[in-house]
CSV table of C-alpha atoms in Angstrom, one decimal:
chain,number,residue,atom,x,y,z
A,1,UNK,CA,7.3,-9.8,14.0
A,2,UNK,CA,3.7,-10.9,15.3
A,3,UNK,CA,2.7,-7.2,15.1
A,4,UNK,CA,3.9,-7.0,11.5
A,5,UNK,CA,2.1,-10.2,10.4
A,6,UNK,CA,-0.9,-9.6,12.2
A,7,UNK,CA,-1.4,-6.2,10.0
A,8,UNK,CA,-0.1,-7.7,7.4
A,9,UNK,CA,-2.7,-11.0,7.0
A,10,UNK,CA,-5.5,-8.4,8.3
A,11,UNK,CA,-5.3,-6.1,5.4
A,12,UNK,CA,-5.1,-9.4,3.3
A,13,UNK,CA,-8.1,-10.7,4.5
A,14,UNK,CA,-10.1,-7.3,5.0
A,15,UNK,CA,-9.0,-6.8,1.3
A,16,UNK,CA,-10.9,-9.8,0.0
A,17,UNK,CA,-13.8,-9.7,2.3
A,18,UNK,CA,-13.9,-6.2,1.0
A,19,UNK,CA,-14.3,-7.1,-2.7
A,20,UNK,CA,-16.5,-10.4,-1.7
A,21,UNK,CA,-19.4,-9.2,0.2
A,22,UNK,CA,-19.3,-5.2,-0.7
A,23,UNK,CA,-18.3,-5.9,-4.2
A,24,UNK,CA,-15.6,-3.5,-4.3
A,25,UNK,CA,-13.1,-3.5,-7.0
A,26,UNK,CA,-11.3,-0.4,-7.4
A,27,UNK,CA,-9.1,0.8,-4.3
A,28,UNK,CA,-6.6,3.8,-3.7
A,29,UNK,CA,-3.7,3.4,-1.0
A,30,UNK,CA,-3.8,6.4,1.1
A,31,UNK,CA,-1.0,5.9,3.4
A,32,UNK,CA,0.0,9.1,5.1
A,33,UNK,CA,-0.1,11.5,1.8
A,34,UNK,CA,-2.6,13.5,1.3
A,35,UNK,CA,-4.4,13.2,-2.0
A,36,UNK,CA,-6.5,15.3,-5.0
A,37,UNK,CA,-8.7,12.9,-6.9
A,38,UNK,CA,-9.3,15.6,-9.1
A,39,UNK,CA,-7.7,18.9,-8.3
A,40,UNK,CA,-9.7,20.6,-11.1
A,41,UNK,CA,-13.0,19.8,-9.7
A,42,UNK,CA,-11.9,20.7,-6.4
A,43,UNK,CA,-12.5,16.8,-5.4
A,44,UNK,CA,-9.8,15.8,-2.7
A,45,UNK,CA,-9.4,14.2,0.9
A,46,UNK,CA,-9.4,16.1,3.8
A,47,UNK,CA,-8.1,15.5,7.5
A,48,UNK,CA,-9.6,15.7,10.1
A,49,UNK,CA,-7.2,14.5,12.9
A,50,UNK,CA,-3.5,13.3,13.4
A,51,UNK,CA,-2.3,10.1,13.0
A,52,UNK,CA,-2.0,7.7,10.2
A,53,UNK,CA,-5.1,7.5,7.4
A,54,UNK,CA,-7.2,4.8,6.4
A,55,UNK,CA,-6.0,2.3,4.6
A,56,UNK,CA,-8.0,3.0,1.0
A,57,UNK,CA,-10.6,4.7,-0.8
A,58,UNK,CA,-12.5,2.7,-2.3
A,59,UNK,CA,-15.7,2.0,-4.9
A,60,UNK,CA,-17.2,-0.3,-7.3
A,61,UNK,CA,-16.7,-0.8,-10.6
A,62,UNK,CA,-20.1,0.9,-11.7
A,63,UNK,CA,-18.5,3.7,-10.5
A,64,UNK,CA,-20.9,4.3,-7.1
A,65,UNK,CA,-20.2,3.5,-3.5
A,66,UNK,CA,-17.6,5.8,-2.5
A,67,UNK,CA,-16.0,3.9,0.8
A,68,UNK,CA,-13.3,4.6,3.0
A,69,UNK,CA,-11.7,1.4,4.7
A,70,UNK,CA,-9.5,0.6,7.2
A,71,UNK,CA,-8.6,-2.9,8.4
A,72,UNK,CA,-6.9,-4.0,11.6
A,73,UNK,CA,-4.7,-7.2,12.4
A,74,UNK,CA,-5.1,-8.6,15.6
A,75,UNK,CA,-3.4,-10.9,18.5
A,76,UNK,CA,-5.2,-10.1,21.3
A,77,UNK,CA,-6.1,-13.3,23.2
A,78,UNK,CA,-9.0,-10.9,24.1
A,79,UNK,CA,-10.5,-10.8,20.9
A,80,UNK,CA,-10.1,-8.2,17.8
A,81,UNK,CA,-12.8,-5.8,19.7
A,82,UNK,CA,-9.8,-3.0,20.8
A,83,UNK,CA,-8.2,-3.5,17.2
A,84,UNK,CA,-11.6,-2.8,15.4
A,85,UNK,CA,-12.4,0.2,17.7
A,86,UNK,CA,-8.8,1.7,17.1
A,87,UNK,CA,-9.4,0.9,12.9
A,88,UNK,CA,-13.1,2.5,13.9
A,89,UNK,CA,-10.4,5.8,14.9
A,90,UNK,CA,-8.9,5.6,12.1
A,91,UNK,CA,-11.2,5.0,9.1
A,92,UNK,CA,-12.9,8.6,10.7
A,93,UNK,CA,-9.7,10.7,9.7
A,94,UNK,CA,-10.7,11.6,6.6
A,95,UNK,CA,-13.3,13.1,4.8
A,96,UNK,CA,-13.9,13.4,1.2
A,97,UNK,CA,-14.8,16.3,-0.4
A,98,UNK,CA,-16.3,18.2,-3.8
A,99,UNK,CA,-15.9,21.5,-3.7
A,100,UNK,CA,-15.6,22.1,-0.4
A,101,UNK,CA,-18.4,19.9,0.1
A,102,UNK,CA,-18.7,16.6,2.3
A,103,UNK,CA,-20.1,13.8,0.7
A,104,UNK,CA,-21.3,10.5,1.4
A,105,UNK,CA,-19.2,7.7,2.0
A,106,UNK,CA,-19.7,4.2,3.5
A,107,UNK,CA,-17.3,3.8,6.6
A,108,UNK,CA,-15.8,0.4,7.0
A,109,UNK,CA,-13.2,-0.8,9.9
A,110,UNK,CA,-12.3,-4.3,9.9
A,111,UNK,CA,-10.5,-6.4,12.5
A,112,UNK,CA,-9.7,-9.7,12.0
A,113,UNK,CA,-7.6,-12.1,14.5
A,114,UNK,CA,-5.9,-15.8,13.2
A,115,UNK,CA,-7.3,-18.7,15.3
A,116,UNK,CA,-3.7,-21.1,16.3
A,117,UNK,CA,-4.2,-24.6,16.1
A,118,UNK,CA,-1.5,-25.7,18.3
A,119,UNK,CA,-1.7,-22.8,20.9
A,120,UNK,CA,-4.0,-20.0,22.0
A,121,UNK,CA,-5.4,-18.2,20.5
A,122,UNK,CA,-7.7,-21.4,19.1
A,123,UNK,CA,-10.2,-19.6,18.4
A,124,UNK,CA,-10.5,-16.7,14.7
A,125,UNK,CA,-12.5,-13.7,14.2
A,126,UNK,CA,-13.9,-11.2,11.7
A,127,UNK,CA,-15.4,-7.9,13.2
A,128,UNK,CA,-16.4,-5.1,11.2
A,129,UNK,CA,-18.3,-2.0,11.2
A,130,UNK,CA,-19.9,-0.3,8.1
A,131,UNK,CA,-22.5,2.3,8.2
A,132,UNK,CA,-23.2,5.0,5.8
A,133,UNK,CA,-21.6,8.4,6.7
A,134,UNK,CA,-23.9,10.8,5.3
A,135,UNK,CA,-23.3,13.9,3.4
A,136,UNK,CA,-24.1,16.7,0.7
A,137,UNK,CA,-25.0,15.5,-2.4
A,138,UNK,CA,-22.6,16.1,-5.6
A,139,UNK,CA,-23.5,18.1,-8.4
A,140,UNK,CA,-24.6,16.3,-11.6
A,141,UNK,CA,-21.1,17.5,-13.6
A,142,UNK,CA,-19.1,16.4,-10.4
A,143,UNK,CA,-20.0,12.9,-9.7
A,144,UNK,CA,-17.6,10.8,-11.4
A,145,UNK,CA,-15.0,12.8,-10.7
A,146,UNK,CA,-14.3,11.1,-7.5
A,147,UNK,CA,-14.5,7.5,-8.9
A,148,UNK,CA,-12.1,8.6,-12.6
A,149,UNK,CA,-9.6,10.0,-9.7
A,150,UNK,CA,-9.8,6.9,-7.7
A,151,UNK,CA,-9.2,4.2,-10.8
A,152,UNK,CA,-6.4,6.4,-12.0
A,153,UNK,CA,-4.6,6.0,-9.1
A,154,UNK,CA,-5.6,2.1,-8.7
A,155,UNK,CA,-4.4,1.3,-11.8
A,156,UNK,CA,-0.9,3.3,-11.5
A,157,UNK,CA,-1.0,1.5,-8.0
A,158,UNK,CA,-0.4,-1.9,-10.5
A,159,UNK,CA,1.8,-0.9,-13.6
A,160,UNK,CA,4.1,0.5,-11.3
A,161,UNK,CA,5.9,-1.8,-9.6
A,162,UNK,CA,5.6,-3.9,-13.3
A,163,UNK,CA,7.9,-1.4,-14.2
A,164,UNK,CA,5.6,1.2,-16.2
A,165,UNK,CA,6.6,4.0,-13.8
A,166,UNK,CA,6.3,6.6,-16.5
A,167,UNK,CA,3.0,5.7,-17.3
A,168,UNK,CA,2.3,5.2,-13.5
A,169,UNK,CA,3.3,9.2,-12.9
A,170,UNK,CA,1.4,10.6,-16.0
A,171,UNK,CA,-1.7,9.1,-14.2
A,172,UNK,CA,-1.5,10.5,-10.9
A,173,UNK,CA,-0.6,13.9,-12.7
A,174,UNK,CA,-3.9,13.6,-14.0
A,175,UNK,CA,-5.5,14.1,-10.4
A,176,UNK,CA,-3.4,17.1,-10.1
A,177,UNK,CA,-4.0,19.4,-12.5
A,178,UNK,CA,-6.3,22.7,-11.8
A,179,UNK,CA,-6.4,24.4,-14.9
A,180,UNK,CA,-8.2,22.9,-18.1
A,181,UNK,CA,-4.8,23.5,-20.4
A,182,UNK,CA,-2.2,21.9,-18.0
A,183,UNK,CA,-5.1,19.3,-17.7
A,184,UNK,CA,-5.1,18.6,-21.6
A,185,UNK,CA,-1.2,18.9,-21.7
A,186,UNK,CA,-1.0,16.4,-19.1
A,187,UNK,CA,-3.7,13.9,-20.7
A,188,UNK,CA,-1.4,14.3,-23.7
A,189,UNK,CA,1.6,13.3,-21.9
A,190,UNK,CA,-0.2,10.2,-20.3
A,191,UNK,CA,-1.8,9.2,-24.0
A,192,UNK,CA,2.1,9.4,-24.9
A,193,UNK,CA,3.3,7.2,-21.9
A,194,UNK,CA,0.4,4.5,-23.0
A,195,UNK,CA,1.3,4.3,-26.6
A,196,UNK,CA,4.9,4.0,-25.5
A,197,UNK,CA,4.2,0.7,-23.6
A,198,UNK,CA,4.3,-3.1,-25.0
A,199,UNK,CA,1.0,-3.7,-25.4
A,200,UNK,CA,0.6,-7.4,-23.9
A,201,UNK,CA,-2.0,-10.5,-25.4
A,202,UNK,CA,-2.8,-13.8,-24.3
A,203,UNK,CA,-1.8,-16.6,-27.0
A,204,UNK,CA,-4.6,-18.0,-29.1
A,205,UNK,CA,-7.3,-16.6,-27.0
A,206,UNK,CA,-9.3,-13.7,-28.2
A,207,UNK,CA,-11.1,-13.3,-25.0
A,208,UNK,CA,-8.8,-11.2,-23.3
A,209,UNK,CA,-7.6,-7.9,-25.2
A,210,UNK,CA,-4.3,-5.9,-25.1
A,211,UNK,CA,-3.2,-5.2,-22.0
A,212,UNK,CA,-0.5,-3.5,-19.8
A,213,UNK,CA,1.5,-5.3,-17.4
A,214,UNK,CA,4.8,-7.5,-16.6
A,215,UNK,CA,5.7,-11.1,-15.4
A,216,UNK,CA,5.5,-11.5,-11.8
A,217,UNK,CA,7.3,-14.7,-10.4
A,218,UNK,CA,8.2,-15.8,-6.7
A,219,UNK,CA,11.4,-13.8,-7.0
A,220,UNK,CA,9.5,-10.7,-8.3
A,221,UNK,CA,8.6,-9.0,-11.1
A,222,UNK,CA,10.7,-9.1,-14.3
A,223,UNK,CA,11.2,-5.3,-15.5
A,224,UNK,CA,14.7,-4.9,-16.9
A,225,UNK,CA,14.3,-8.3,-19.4
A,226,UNK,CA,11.6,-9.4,-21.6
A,227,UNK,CA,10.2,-13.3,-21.2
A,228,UNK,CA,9.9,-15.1,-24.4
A,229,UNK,CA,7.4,-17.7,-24.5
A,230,UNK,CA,11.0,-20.4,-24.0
A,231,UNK,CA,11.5,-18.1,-21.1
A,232,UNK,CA,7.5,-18.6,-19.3
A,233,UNK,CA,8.0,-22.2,-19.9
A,234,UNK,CA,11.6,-22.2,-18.3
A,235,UNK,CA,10.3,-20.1,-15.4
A,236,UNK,CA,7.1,-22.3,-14.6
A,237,UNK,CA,9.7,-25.7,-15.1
A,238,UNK,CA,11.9,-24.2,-12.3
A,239,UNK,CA,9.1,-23.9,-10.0
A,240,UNK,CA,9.0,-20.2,-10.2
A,241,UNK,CA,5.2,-20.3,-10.8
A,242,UNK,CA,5.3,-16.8,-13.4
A,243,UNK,CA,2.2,-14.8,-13.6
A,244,UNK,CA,1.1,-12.0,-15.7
A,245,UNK,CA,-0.5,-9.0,-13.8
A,246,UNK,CA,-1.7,-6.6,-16.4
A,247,UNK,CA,-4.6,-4.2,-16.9
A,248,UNK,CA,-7.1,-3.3,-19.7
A,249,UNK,CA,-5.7,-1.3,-22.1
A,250,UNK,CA,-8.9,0.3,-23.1
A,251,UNK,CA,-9.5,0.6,-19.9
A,252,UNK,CA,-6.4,3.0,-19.5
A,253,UNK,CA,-6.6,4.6,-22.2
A,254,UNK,CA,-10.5,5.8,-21.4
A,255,UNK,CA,-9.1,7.0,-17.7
A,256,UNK,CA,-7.0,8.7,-18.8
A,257,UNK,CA,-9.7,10.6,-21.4
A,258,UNK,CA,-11.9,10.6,-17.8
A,259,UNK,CA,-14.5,8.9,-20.1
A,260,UNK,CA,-16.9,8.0,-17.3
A,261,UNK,CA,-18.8,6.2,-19.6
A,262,UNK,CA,-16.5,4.1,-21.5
A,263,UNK,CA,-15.1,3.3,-18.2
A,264,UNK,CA,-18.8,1.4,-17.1
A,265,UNK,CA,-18.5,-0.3,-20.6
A,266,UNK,CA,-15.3,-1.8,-20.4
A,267,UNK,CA,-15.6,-2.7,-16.7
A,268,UNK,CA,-19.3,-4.4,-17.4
A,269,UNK,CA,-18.3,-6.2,-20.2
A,270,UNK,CA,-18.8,-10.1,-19.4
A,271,UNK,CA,-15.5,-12.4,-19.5
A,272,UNK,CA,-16.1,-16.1,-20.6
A,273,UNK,CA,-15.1,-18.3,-18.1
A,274,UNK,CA,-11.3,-19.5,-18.4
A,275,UNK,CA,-9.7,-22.6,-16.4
A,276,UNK,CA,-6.4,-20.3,-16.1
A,277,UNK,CA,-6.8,-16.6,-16.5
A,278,UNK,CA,-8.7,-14.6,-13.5
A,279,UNK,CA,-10.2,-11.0,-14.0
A,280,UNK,CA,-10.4,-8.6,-10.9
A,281,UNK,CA,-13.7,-6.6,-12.1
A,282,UNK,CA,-11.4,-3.5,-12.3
A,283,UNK,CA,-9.9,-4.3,-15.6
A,284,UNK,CA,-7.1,-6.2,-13.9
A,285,UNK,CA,-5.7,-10.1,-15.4
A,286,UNK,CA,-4.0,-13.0,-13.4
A,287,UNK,CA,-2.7,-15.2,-15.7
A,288,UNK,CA,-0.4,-18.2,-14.5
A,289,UNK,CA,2.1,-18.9,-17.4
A,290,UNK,CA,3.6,-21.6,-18.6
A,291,UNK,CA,2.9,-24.7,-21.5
A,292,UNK,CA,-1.1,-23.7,-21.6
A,293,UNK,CA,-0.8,-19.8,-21.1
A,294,UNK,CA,1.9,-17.6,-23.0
A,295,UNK,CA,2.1,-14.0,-23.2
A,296,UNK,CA,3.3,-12.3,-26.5
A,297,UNK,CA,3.0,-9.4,-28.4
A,298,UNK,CA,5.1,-5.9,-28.8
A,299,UNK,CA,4.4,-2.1,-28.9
């Protein structure tokens, strides 16, 4: 159980530190699948040892800084300096590729270790280790191929577990495809799937747009029910604190078109301040429900 919650607050906090101070936004879980980020441009990830891969591919929203991370738990009265070299191990599994084709990539491992206030260890710590891995550099027509792939999978990543699975699959689909018309067949599958979904809005507010998502509480997400504005308020007077996770539906709806472009736009597009609502920079909402924030809205 210490193990466990050691990795488990370590890729917490390497997750935020990760968007705070190398202003990453948009992340793919590897886990121990292999993966195409676009199978048509020959753009994947390649082993290069055993043992289990980093823990994301990641970039920023302007589409650039293509980084592989791995992040470490640690409980090591010692300090986190054997966790960080064995995320070091790890975070060198993989390459990414473009045809064939190594590219560049930032390298990041990141070990962190809980300080105890009423035993030892007392003392916390953040290690990390980032340089720049060099490589070949990608061909004008390739280079957002890499970062389309990667926000595809990010964002089916979050409407998944929401309960959008069939828009989840058309996404990742989308990475797989080698041949331009099983590529245009799928793209028309996935512009199905969207228009399929309840497209979500924030009441009287027009600062946030449509978007695709599901009620998340402290029991889980709600996918088999819809919440009526009576039900948010029931669910935040019960203590349930109900959120709404969604995404951009623009934003979807130009991945799925691998509008490169459009993608920049919508992700640069400045959010007004709001005392309730929090954006994630990669077209993601947190919205805490309740009498001040309802969710409405249909297909």
């Amino acid at each position: 159980m210490k193990v466990a919650l050691s990795g488990l607050f370590g890729r917490f906090v390497a997750r935020a530190y990760l968007e705070r101070y190398f202003d990453l936004s948009i992340f793919a879980h590897l886990g121990n699948h292999m993966i195409d980020l676009d199978r048509r441009k020959q753009v994947r990830i390649k082993r290069l040892a055993r043992g289990d891969l980093p823990d994301w591919i990641a970039c920023k929203s302007d589409l650039t800084s293509l980084t592989i991370a791995e992040a470490k738990g640690c409980h090591d009265p010692g300090g986190p300096a054997k966790a960080l070299a064995r995320a070091w191990t790890q975070a060198g599994r993989i390459d990414v590729t473009v045809k064939g084709r190594r590219v560049t990539v930032k390298r990041i491992a990141v070990a962190s270790r809980w300080g105890v206030a009423n035993s030892n260890p007392a003392d916390a710590h953040l290690s990390v280790r980032d340089p720049i891995d060099k490589g070949d550099p990608i061909d004008p027509q390739d280079k957002d191929g890499p970062f389309i792939g990667l926000l595809r999978l990010h964002v089916a990543s979050m409407i998944e577990p929401l309960g959008h699975t069939e828009l989840a699959q058309a996404l990742r689909a989308l990475t797989r495809q080698t041949f331009p018309r099983s590529l245009r067949d799928a793209a028309a599958r996935a512009r199905g799937a969207l228009d399929s979904v309840p497209i979500r809005e924030v009441k009287k507010t027009h600062d946030i747009g449509g978007l695709v998502g599901g009620i998340v509480t402290r029991a889980g997400p709600i996918t088999d029910a819809v919440a009526s504005t009576v039900d948010q308020e029931a669910l935040a007077r019960l203590n349930l604190r109900p959120v709404f996770v969604g995404v951009d539906r623009d934003l979807i709806r130009a991945a799925i078109d691998g509008e490169a472009d459009a993608i920049r736009g919508r992700l640069a597009e400045k959010v007004s301040p709001d005392e309730f609502a929090r954006p994630d920079r990669a077209g993601g909402w947190i919205i805490p429900l309740g009498t001040e924030r309802r969710i409405v809205g249909g297909a």
